[in-house]
Short mmCIF file of C-alpha atoms in Angstrom, two decimals:
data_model
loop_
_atom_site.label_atom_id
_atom_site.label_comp_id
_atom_site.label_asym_id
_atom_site.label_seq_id
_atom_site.Cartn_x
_atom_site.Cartn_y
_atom_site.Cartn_z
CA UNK M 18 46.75 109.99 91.93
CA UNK M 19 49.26 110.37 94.40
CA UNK M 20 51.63 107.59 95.27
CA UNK M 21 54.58 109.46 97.15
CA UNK M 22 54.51 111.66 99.41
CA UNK M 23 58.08 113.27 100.08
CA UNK M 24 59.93 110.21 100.80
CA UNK M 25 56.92 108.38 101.83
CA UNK M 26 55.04 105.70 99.61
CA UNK M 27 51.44 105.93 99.83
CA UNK M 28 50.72 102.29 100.74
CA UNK M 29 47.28 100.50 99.68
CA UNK M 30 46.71 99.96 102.80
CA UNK M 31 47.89 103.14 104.96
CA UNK M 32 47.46 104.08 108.58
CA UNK M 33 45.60 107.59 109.74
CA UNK M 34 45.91 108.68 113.52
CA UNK M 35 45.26 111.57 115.32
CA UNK M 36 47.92 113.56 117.48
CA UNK M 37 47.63 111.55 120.18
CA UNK M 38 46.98 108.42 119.08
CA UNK M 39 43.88 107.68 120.54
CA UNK M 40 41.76 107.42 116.87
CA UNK M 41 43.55 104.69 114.26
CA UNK M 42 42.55 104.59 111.07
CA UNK M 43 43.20 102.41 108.29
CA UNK M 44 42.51 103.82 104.77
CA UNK M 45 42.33 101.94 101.46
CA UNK M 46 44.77 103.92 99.24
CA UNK M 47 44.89 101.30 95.83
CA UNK M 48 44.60 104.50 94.13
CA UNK M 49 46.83 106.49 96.28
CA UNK M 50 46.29 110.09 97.51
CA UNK M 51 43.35 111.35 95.03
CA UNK M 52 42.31 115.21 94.77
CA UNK M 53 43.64 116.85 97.69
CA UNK M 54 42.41 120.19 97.68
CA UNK M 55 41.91 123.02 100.59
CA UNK M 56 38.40 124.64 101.60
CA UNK M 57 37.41 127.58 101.99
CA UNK M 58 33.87 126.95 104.07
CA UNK M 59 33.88 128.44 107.23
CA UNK M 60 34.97 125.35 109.40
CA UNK M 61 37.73 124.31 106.59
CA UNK M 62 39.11 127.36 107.10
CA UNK M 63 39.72 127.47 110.47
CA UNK M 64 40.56 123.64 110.91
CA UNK M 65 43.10 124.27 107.63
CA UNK M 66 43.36 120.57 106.69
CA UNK M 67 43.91 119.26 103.50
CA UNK M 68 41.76 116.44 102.64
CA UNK M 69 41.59 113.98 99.77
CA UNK M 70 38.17 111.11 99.49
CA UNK M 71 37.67 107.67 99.51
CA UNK M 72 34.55 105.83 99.40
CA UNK M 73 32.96 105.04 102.63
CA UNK M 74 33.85 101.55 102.77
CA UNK M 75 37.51 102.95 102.24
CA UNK M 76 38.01 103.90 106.29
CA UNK M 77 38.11 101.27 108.82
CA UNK M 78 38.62 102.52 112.52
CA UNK M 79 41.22 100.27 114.24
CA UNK M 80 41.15 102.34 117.14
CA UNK M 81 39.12 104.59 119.49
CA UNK M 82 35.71 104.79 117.61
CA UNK M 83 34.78 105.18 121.56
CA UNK M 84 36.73 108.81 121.75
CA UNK M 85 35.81 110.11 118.17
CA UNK M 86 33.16 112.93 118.44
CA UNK M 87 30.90 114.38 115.21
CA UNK M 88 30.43 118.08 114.54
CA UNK M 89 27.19 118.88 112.12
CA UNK M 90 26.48 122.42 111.20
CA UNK M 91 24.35 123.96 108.30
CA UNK M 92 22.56 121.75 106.45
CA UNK M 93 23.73 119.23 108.85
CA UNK M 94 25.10 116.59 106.41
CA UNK M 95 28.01 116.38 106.70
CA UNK M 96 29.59 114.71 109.70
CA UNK M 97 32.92 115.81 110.83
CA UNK M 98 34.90 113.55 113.03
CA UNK M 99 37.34 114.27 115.42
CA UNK M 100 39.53 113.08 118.38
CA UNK M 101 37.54 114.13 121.74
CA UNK M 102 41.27 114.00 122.98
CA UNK M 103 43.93 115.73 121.55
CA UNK M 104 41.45 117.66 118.91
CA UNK M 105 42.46 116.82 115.86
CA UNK M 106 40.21 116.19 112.66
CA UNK M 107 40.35 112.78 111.10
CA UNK M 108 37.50 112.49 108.52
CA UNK M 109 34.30 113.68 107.56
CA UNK M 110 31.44 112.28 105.75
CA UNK M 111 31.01 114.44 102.65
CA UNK M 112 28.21 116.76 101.73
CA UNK M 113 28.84 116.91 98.11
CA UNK M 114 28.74 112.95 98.25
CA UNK M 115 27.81 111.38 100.69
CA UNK M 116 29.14 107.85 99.53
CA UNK M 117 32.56 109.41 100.58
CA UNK M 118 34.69 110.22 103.39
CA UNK M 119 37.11 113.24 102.86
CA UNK M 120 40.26 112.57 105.45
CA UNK M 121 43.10 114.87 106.77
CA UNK M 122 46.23 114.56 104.99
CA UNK M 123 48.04 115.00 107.93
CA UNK M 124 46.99 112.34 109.61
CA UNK M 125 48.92 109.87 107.65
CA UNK M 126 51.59 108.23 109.11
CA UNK M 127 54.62 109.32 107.52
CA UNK M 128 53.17 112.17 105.88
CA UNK M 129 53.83 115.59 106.32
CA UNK M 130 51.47 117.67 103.87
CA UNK M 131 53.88 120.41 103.20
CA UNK M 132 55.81 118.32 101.26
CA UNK M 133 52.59 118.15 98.59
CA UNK M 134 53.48 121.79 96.95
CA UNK M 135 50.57 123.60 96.09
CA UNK M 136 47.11 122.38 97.01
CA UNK M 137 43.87 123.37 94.77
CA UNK M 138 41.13 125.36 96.83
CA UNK M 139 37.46 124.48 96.16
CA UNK M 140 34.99 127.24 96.90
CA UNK M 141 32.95 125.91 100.40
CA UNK M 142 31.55 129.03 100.47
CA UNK M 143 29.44 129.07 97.76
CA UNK M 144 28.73 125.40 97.77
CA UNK M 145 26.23 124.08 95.78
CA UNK M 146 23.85 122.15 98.09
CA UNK M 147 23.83 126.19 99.93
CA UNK M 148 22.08 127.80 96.75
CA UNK M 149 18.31 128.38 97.28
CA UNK M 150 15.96 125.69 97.08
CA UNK M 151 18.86 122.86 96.93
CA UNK M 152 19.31 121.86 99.97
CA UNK M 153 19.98 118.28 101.04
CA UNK M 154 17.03 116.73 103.49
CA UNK M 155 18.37 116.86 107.37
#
């Protein structure tokens, strides 16, 4: 668990936005930052966030639920959300459990993800619920 971030605390209680401000989040961090990794799935790699999980009652949107959009793909599980404004990823449902929400790093205020050193990278590519015969109902 992660409780500082370069010179900022990880509060209990921290606030996620977007770029532009349109999508506020508020996280529940007791823990702090937990397992931020890096995937390597197709979308992960292009989006190049680093995420980290809380459960799902651990997100509460404060502001513009109205402008967030969800992307599905493959097994169409997981749901990613994003800002229909400026873009930017703020949190996705999880595939590999459900009963979480992995959220962008980088969309913590005060945080600046560079500042973590080196991230682990999970294979996406050969994920689990992908091997034959596994997959998740749609």
């Amino acid at each position: 668990m992660i409780k500082r971030i370069g010179n900022t605390p990880i509060e209990e209680k921290h606030r996620a936005s977007c770029h532009c401000g349109a999508v506020v989040l508020e996280l529940a961090l007791s823990d702090g930052v937990v397992d931020p990794r890096r995937c390597d799935c197709s979308l992960c790699r292009r989006r190049g966030a680093i995420v980290a999980s809380v459960p799902l009652a651990g997100i509460r949107i404060l502001q513009g639920e109205a402008v967030l959009r969800c992307y599905r793909f493959n097994t169409h599980t997981a749901q990613h959300y994003f800002c229909s404004v400026c873009g930017i990823y703020t949190h996705h449902q999880r595939r590999s459990n459900p009963a979480e929400y992995g959220y962008n790093l980088a969309c913590l205020e005060g945080v600046n993800p560079f500042e973590l050193g080196e991230v682990p990278l999970r294979d996406g590519v050969n994920h689990p619920a992908d091997r034959s015969g596994s997959h998740l109902p749609l």
